[in-house]
Amino acid sequence: MKGKFLAALTMALTLIFTGCGGDDVSEGDSTPAANKSEVTLKIGATPVPHAELLEQIKPDLKDQGINLEIIEFNDYVQPNIALNDKELDANFFQHEPYLNDFIKEHTDVKLTNAGGVHVEPMGIYSKKITKLDDIAEGASVSIPNDPTNGGRALLLLQKAGLIELKEGANETATVQDIAENPWNLVIQEVEAAQLPRTLEDVDISIINTNFAMNADLNPMSDALFIEDKTSPYVNIIAVRDGDENRDEIKKLLTTLKTDKVKKFIEDKYKGAIVPAF
């Protein structure tokens, strides 16, 4: 009997101490709980400046329980397809006119603007001439082949005094909307990401700032002509319809629109990119 009593007592004490030890581990180590509460936010972005801006806020979002995973793209189509297919939670590379046009062409895509961040002024670049006054008769010009950026490029050519568009032409203008072409410019439509590569072959090229900077072109010193700071083409965070109200998306936008990010934009890009907040 004595032996049975000691065995039972030993088992009871073991269970008590084991239970206490389990409580100590769960209360003393918060790491498992923290990992469970952390949310991963996948965002697609073009490398410059979008991915660079997102890298600046990764630690700040980490402190808010959000693990920001940045997936880089080098075109203007796949980031929207991947977002619509739920491979991403958001993307950051485009302005709203482009998104709206993309949705019109892809009726199965249900995306929306969650908020604007910055403006990337489009510029005219050349490796053949040093000023627009040197443009020659029959000069070749490369512009983006997507409708909104193509129209934007034509508006910039008009603002630079190189062409005249039909009355009422806007950001949806096409080459068919050119009313006057005094220099008989030969316009070539090229995928936006490939425009910097055309500089060896054309006289001038109208290039989006992100692709210009990615090709080591400085918009403020290399562009022969550039949009001013009143450009309506604000780069946005795009999400699937309804996701603009997600807590993680709201935190992403709030963290992007801080004095820290504004200072980074102003210090690094020196006017080539303009905060829109």
mmCIF file of N, CA and C in Angstrom, residues 71-153:
data_model
loop_
_atom_site.group_PDB
_atom_site.id
_atom_site.type_symbol
_atom_site.label_atom_id
_atom_site.label_comp_id
_atom_site.label_asym_id
_atom_site.label_seq_id
_atom_site.Cartn_x
_atom_site.Cartn_y
_atom_site.Cartn_z
ATOM 1 N N ILE A 71 6.996 42.028 -54.860
ATOM 2 C CA ILE A 71 7.268 41.225 -56.049
ATOM 3 C C ILE A 71 7.433 42.173 -57.226
ATOM 4 N N GLU A 72 8.609 42.181 -57.842
ATOM 5 C CA GLU A 72 8.902 43.157 -58.897
ATOM 6 C C GLU A 72 8.447 42.678 -60.275
ATOM 7 N N PHE A 73 7.913 43.631 -61.037
ATOM 8 C CA PHE A 73 7.485 43.400 -62.417
ATOM 9 C C PHE A 73 8.154 44.445 -63.305
ATOM 10 N N ASN A 74 8.331 44.103 -64.567
ATOM 11 C CA ASN A 74 8.924 45.050 -65.509
ATOM 12 C C ASN A 74 8.010 45.324 -66.695
ATOM 13 N N ASP A 75 6.715 45.161 -66.469
ATOM 14 C CA ASP A 75 5.750 45.500 -67.509
ATOM 15 C C ASP A 75 4.498 46.055 -66.852
ATOM 16 N N TYR A 76 3.558 46.525 -67.686
ATOM 17 C CA TYR A 76 2.356 47.183 -67.173
ATOM 18 C C TYR A 76 1.110 46.302 -67.266
ATOM 19 N N VAL A 77 1.262 45.035 -67.614
ATOM 20 C CA VAL A 77 0.105 44.157 -67.778
ATOM 21 C C VAL A 77 0.024 43.113 -66.671
ATOM 22 N N GLN A 78 1.114 42.381 -66.462
ATOM 23 C CA GLN A 78 1.091 41.277 -65.512
ATOM 24 C C GLN A 78 0.733 41.676 -64.076
ATOM 25 N N PRO A 79 1.147 42.854 -63.592
ATOM 26 C CA PRO A 79 0.777 43.196 -62.201
ATOM 27 C C PRO A 79 -0.736 43.264 -61.990
ATOM 28 N N ASN A 80 -1.484 43.728 -62.996
ATOM 29 C CA ASN A 80 -2.941 43.780 -62.862
ATOM 30 C C ASN A 80 -3.568 42.392 -62.997
ATOM 31 N N ILE A 81 -3.028 41.571 -63.899
ATOM 32 C CA ILE A 81 -3.532 40.206 -64.051
ATOM 33 C C ILE A 81 -3.293 39.417 -62.770
ATOM 34 N N ALA A 82 -2.081 39.527 -62.219
ATOM 35 C CA ALA A 82 -1.741 38.796 -60.993
ATOM 36 C C ALA A 82 -2.599 39.252 -59.824
ATOM 37 N N LEU A 83 -2.890 40.546 -59.757
ATOM 38 C CA LEU A 83 -3.735 41.066 -58.679
ATOM 39 C C LEU A 83 -5.162 40.550 -58.825
ATOM 40 N N ASN A 84 -5.686 40.592 -60.012
ATOM 41 C CA ASN A 84 -7.047 40.114 -60.247
ATOM 42 C C ASN A 84 -7.172 38.617 -59.958
ATOM 43 N N ASP A 85 -6.085 37.861 -60.232
ATOM 44 C CA ASP A 85 -6.081 36.412 -60.004
ATOM 45 C C ASP A 85 -5.746 36.042 -58.556
ATOM 46 N N LYS A 86 -5.668 37.049 -57.694
ATOM 47 C CA LYS A 86 -5.419 36.855 -56.258
ATOM 48 C C LYS A 86 -4.030 36.318 -55.951
ATOM 49 N N GLU A 87 -3.095 36.535 -56.879
ATOM 50 C CA GLU A 87 -1.703 36.185 -56.603
ATOM 51 C C GLU A 87 -1.022 37.312 -55.819
ATOM 52 N N LEU A 88 -1.641 38.484 -55.837
ATOM 53 C CA LEU A 88 -1.156 39.652 -55.104
ATOM 54 C C LEU A 88 -2.306 40.223 -54.274
ATOM 55 N N ASP A 89 -1.949 41.014 -53.270
ATOM 56 C CA ASP A 89 -2.955 41.735 -52.494
ATOM 57 C C ASP A 89 -3.137 43.158 -53.009
ATOM 58 N N ALA A 90 -2.127 43.667 -53.697
ATOM 59 C CA ALA A 90 -2.168 45.034 -54.224
ATOM 60 C C ALA A 90 -1.065 45.179 -55.254
ATOM 61 N N ASN A 91 -1.113 46.263 -56.033
ATOM 62 C CA ASN A 91 0.036 46.589 -56.880
ATOM 63 C C ASN A 91 0.260 48.088 -56.871
ATOM 64 N N PHE A 92 1.468 48.477 -57.279
ATOM 65 C CA PHE A 92 1.894 49.868 -57.199
ATOM 66 C C PHE A 92 2.796 50.143 -58.390
ATOM 67 N N PHE A 93 2.204 50.691 -59.478
ATOM 68 C CA PHE A 93 3.009 50.971 -60.672
ATOM 69 C C PHE A 93 2.312 51.912 -61.642
ATOM 70 N N GLN A 94 1.009 52.148 -61.469
ATOM 71 C CA GLN A 94 0.215 52.782 -62.515
ATOM 72 C C GLN A 94 -0.541 53.999 -61.994
ATOM 73 N N HIS A 95 -1.052 54.797 -62.947
ATOM 74 C CA HIS A 95 -1.946 55.892 -62.567
ATOM 75 C C HIS A 95 -3.373 55.469 -62.899
ATOM 76 N N GLU A 96 -4.338 56.234 -62.376
ATOM 77 C CA GLU A 96 -5.739 55.831 -62.514
ATOM 78 C C GLU A 96 -6.226 55.809 -63.961
ATOM 79 N N PRO A 97 -5.843 56.768 -64.833
ATOM 80 C CA PRO A 97 -6.290 56.655 -66.230
ATOM 81 C C PRO A 97 -5.874 55.342 -66.883
ATOM 82 N N TYR A 98 -4.650 54.865 -66.577
ATOM 83 C CA TYR A 98 -4.214 53.583 -67.134
ATOM 84 C C TYR A 98 -5.072 52.447 -66.576
ATOM 85 N N LEU A 99 -5.317 52.458 -65.259
ATOM 86 C CA LEU A 99 -6.120 51.402 -64.641
ATOM 87 C C LEU A 99 -7.526 51.369 -65.249
ATOM 88 N N ASN A 100 -8.131 52.533 -65.398
ATOM 89 C CA ASN A 100 -9.481 52.593 -65.959
ATOM 90 C C ASN A 100 -9.521 52.042 -67.376
ATOM 91 N N ASP A 101 -8.503 52.382 -68.167
ATOM 92 C CA ASP A 101 -8.444 51.884 -69.539
ATOM 93 C C ASP A 101 -8.219 50.375 -69.558
ATOM 94 N N PHE A 102 -7.384 49.888 -68.645
ATOM 95 C CA PHE A 102 -7.108 48.454 -68.550
ATOM 96 C C PHE A 102 -8.392 47.690 -68.235
ATOM 97 N N ILE A 103 -9.190 48.239 -67.325
ATOM 98 C CA ILE A 103 -10.446 47.593 -66.935
ATOM 99 C C ILE A 103 -11.423 47.557 -68.102
ATOM 100 N N LYS A 104 -11.440 48.629 -68.907
ATOM 101 C CA LYS A 104 -12.319 48.654 -70.080
ATOM 102 C C LYS A 104 -11.943 47.569 -71.074
ATOM 103 N N GLU A 105 -10.635 47.306 -71.207
ATOM 104 C CA GLU A 105 -10.161 46.308 -72.169
ATOM 105 C C GLU A 105 -10.231 44.895 -71.610
ATOM 106 N N HIS A 106 -10.241 44.765 -70.280
ATOM 107 C CA HIS A 106 -10.298 43.449 -69.633
ATOM 108 C C HIS A 106 -11.521 43.448 -68.710
ATOM 109 N N THR A 107 -12.672 43.134 -69.271
ATOM 110 C CA THR A 107 -13.929 43.291 -68.535
ATOM 111 C C THR A 107 -14.065 42.344 -67.341
ATOM 112 N N ASP A 108 -13.232 41.291 -67.302
ATOM 113 C CA ASP A 108 -13.284 40.366 -66.166
ATOM 114 C C ASP A 108 -12.443 40.860 -64.997
ATOM 115 N N VAL A 109 -11.701 41.942 -65.186
ATOM 116 C CA VAL A 109 -10.839 42.483 -64.132
ATOM 117 C C VAL A 109 -11.645 43.426 -63.244
ATOM 118 N N LYS A 110 -11.608 43.176 -61.938
ATOM 119 C CA LYS A 110 -12.352 43.988 -60.967
ATOM 120 C C LYS A 110 -11.370 44.608 -59.978
ATOM 121 N N LEU A 111 -10.758 45.711 -60.414
ATOM 122 C CA LEU A 111 -9.763 46.390 -59.591
ATOM 123 C C LEU A 111 -10.189 47.825 -59.349
ATOM 124 N N THR A 112 -9.622 48.433 -58.304
ATOM 125 C CA THR A 112 -9.981 49.811 -57.991
ATOM 126 C C THR A 112 -8.788 50.557 -57.395
ATOM 127 N N ASN A 113 -8.894 51.856 -57.365
ATOM 128 C CA ASN A 113 -7.868 52.738 -56.809
ATOM 129 C C ASN A 113 -8.060 52.849 -55.302
ATOM 130 N N ALA A 114 -7.043 52.449 -54.539
ATOM 131 C CA ALA A 114 -7.121 52.541 -53.078
ATOM 132 C C ALA A 114 -6.558 53.859 -52.566
ATOM 133 N N GLY A 115 -5.772 54.566 -53.394
ATOM 134 C CA GLY A 115 -5.205 55.843 -52.968
ATOM 135 C C GLY A 115 -3.962 56.205 -53.768
ATOM 136 N N GLY A 116 -3.741 57.516 -53.956
ATOM 137 C CA GLY A 116 -2.593 58.004 -54.723
ATOM 138 C C GLY A 116 -1.398 58.292 -53.841
ATOM 139 N N VAL A 117 -0.193 58.200 -54.423
ATOM 140 C CA VAL A 117 1.042 58.376 -53.660
ATOM 141 C C VAL A 117 1.947 59.453 -54.254
ATOM 142 N N HIS A 118 2.239 59.383 -55.555
ATOM 143 C CA HIS A 118 3.189 60.323 -56.131
ATOM 144 C C HIS A 118 2.953 60.499 -57.635
ATOM 145 N N VAL A 119 3.586 61.516 -58.183
ATOM 146 C CA VAL A 119 3.526 61.781 -59.622
ATOM 147 C C VAL A 119 4.913 61.558 -60.213
ATOM 148 N N GLU A 120 4.946 60.862 -61.352
ATOM 149 C CA GLU A 120 6.192 60.661 -62.092
ATOM 150 C C GLU A 120 6.082 61.398 -63.427
ATOM 151 N N PRO A 121 6.601 62.598 -63.524
ATOM 152 C CA PRO A 121 6.467 63.365 -64.766
ATOM 153 C C PRO A 121 7.096 62.625 -65.950
ATOM 154 N N MET A 122 6.337 62.520 -67.033
ATOM 155 C CA MET A 122 6.843 61.887 -68.261
ATOM 156 C C MET A 122 7.761 62.868 -68.989
ATOM 157 N N GLY A 123 8.812 62.359 -69.605
ATOM 158 C CA GLY A 123 9.778 63.239 -70.255
ATOM 159 C C GLY A 123 10.125 62.820 -71.673
ATOM 160 N N ILE A 124 10.698 63.768 -72.416
ATOM 161 C CA ILE A 124 11.201 63.513 -73.770
ATOM 162 C C ILE A 124 12.725 63.371 -73.690
ATOM 163 N N TYR A 125 13.253 62.252 -74.188
ATOM 164 C CA TYR A 125 14.688 61.957 -74.091
ATOM 165 C C TYR A 125 15.287 61.728 -75.482
ATOM 166 N N SER A 126 16.591 61.907 -75.561
ATOM 167 C CA SER A 126 17.269 61.669 -76.839
ATOM 168 C C SER A 126 18.753 61.392 -76.619
ATOM 169 N N LYS A 127 19.316 60.588 -77.506
ATOM 170 C CA LYS A 127 20.762 60.408 -77.566
ATOM 171 C C LYS A 127 21.305 60.987 -78.874
ATOM 172 N N LYS A 128 20.416 61.594 -79.641
ATOM 173 C CA LYS A 128 20.809 62.143 -80.944
ATOM 174 C C LYS A 128 20.883 63.673 -80.926
ATOM 175 N N ILE A 129 20.039 64.311 -80.110
ATOM 176 C CA ILE A 129 20.026 65.777 -80.039
ATOM 177 C C ILE A 129 20.099 66.220 -78.578
ATOM 178 N N THR A 130 20.514 67.460 -78.377
ATOM 179 C CA THR A 130 20.653 67.972 -77.009
ATOM 180 C C THR A 130 19.573 68.983 -76.639
ATOM 181 N N LYS A 131 18.791 69.419 -77.638
ATOM 182 C CA LYS A 131 17.658 70.310 -77.365
ATOM 183 C C LYS A 131 16.620 70.124 -78.464
ATOM 184 N N LEU A 132 15.367 70.384 -78.125
ATOM 185 C CA LEU A 132 14.281 70.137 -79.078
ATOM 186 C C LEU A 132 14.361 71.026 -80.311
ATOM 187 N N ASP A 133 15.020 72.156 -80.190
ATOM 188 C CA ASP A 133 15.177 73.046 -81.349
ATOM 189 C C ASP A 133 15.955 72.384 -82.480
ATOM 190 N N ASP A 134 16.701 71.324 -82.132
ATOM 191 C CA ASP A 134 17.511 70.634 -83.139
ATOM 192 C C ASP A 134 16.753 69.514 -83.851
ATOM 193 N N ILE A 135 15.466 69.369 -83.546
ATOM 194 C CA ILE A 135 14.693 68.290 -84.171
ATOM 195 C C ILE A 135 14.687 68.487 -85.691
ATOM 196 N N ALA A 136 14.826 67.402 -86.424
ATOM 197 C CA ALA A 136 14.922 67.480 -87.888
ATOM 198 C C ALA A 136 13.636 67.013 -88.557
ATOM 199 N N GLU A 137 13.472 67.418 -89.790
ATOM 200 C CA GLU A 137 12.343 66.967 -90.600
ATOM 201 C C GLU A 137 12.355 65.442 -90.697
ATOM 202 N N GLY A 138 11.206 64.813 -90.432
ATOM 203 C CA GLY A 138 11.104 63.357 -90.532
ATOM 204 C C GLY A 138 11.723 62.606 -89.370
ATOM 205 N N ALA A 139 11.968 63.298 -88.254
ATOM 206 C CA ALA A 139 12.577 62.652 -87.078
ATOM 207 C C ALA A 139 11.691 61.512 -86.573
ATOM 208 N N SER A 140 12.341 60.461 -86.066
ATOM 209 C CA SER A 140 11.614 59.307 -85.526
ATOM 210 C C SER A 140 11.377 59.495 -84.033
ATOM 211 N N VAL A 141 10.183 59.112 -83.593
ATOM 212 C CA VAL A 141 9.769 59.307 -82.201
ATOM 213 C C VAL A 141 9.148 58.011 -81.681
ATOM 214 N N SER A 142 9.604 57.533 -80.542
ATOM 215 C CA SER A 142 8.975 56.361 -79.930
ATOM 216 C C SER A 142 8.152 56.799 -78.724
ATOM 217 N N ILE A 143 6.931 56.251 -78.623
ATOM 218 C CA ILE A 143 6.028 56.561 -77.522
ATOM 219 C C ILE A 143 5.453 55.253 -76.976
ATOM 220 N N PRO A 144 4.879 55.258 -75.772
ATOM 221 C CA PRO A 144 4.272 54.023 -75.230
ATOM 222 C C PRO A 144 3.127 53.541 -76.111
ATOM 223 N N ASN A 145 2.970 52.223 -76.181
ATOM 224 C CA ASN A 145 1.917 51.673 -77.045
ATOM 225 C C ASN A 145 0.614 51.396 -76.302
ATOM 226 N N ASP A 146 0.579 51.616 -74.977
ATOM 227 C CA ASP A 146 -0.695 51.449 -74.271
ATOM 228 C C ASP A 146 -1.490 52.742 -74.402
ATOM 229 N N PRO A 147 -2.807 52.651 -74.480
ATOM 230 C CA PRO A 147 -3.627 53.813 -74.846
ATOM 231 C C PRO A 147 -3.442 55.049 -73.965
ATOM 232 N N THR A 148 -3.474 54.909 -72.645
ATOM 233 C CA THR A 148 -3.417 56.117 -71.810
ATOM 234 C C THR A 148 -2.038 56.758 -71.813
ATOM 235 N N ASN A 149 -0.980 55.943 -71.733
ATOM 236 C CA ASN A 149 0.356 56.532 -71.766
ATOM 237 C C ASN A 149 0.710 57.020 -73.162
ATOM 238 N N GLY A 150 0.140 56.379 -74.182
ATOM 239 C CA GLY A 150 0.350 56.863 -75.538
ATOM 240 C C GLY A 150 -0.296 58.232 -75.726
ATOM 241 N N GLY A 151 -1.526 58.378 -75.243
ATOM 242 C CA GLY A 151 -2.203 59.668 -75.316
ATOM 243 C C GLY A 151 -1.496 60.731 -74.501
ATOM 244 N N ARG A 152 -1.000 60.320 -73.355
ATOM 245 C CA ARG A 152 -0.238 61.239 -72.494
ATOM 246 C C ARG A 152 1.022 61.724 -73.213
ATOM 247 N N ALA A 153 1.690 60.824 -73.926
ATOM 248 C CA ALA A 153 2.902 61.187 -74.669
ATOM 249 C C ALA A 153 2.582 62.164 -75.789
#
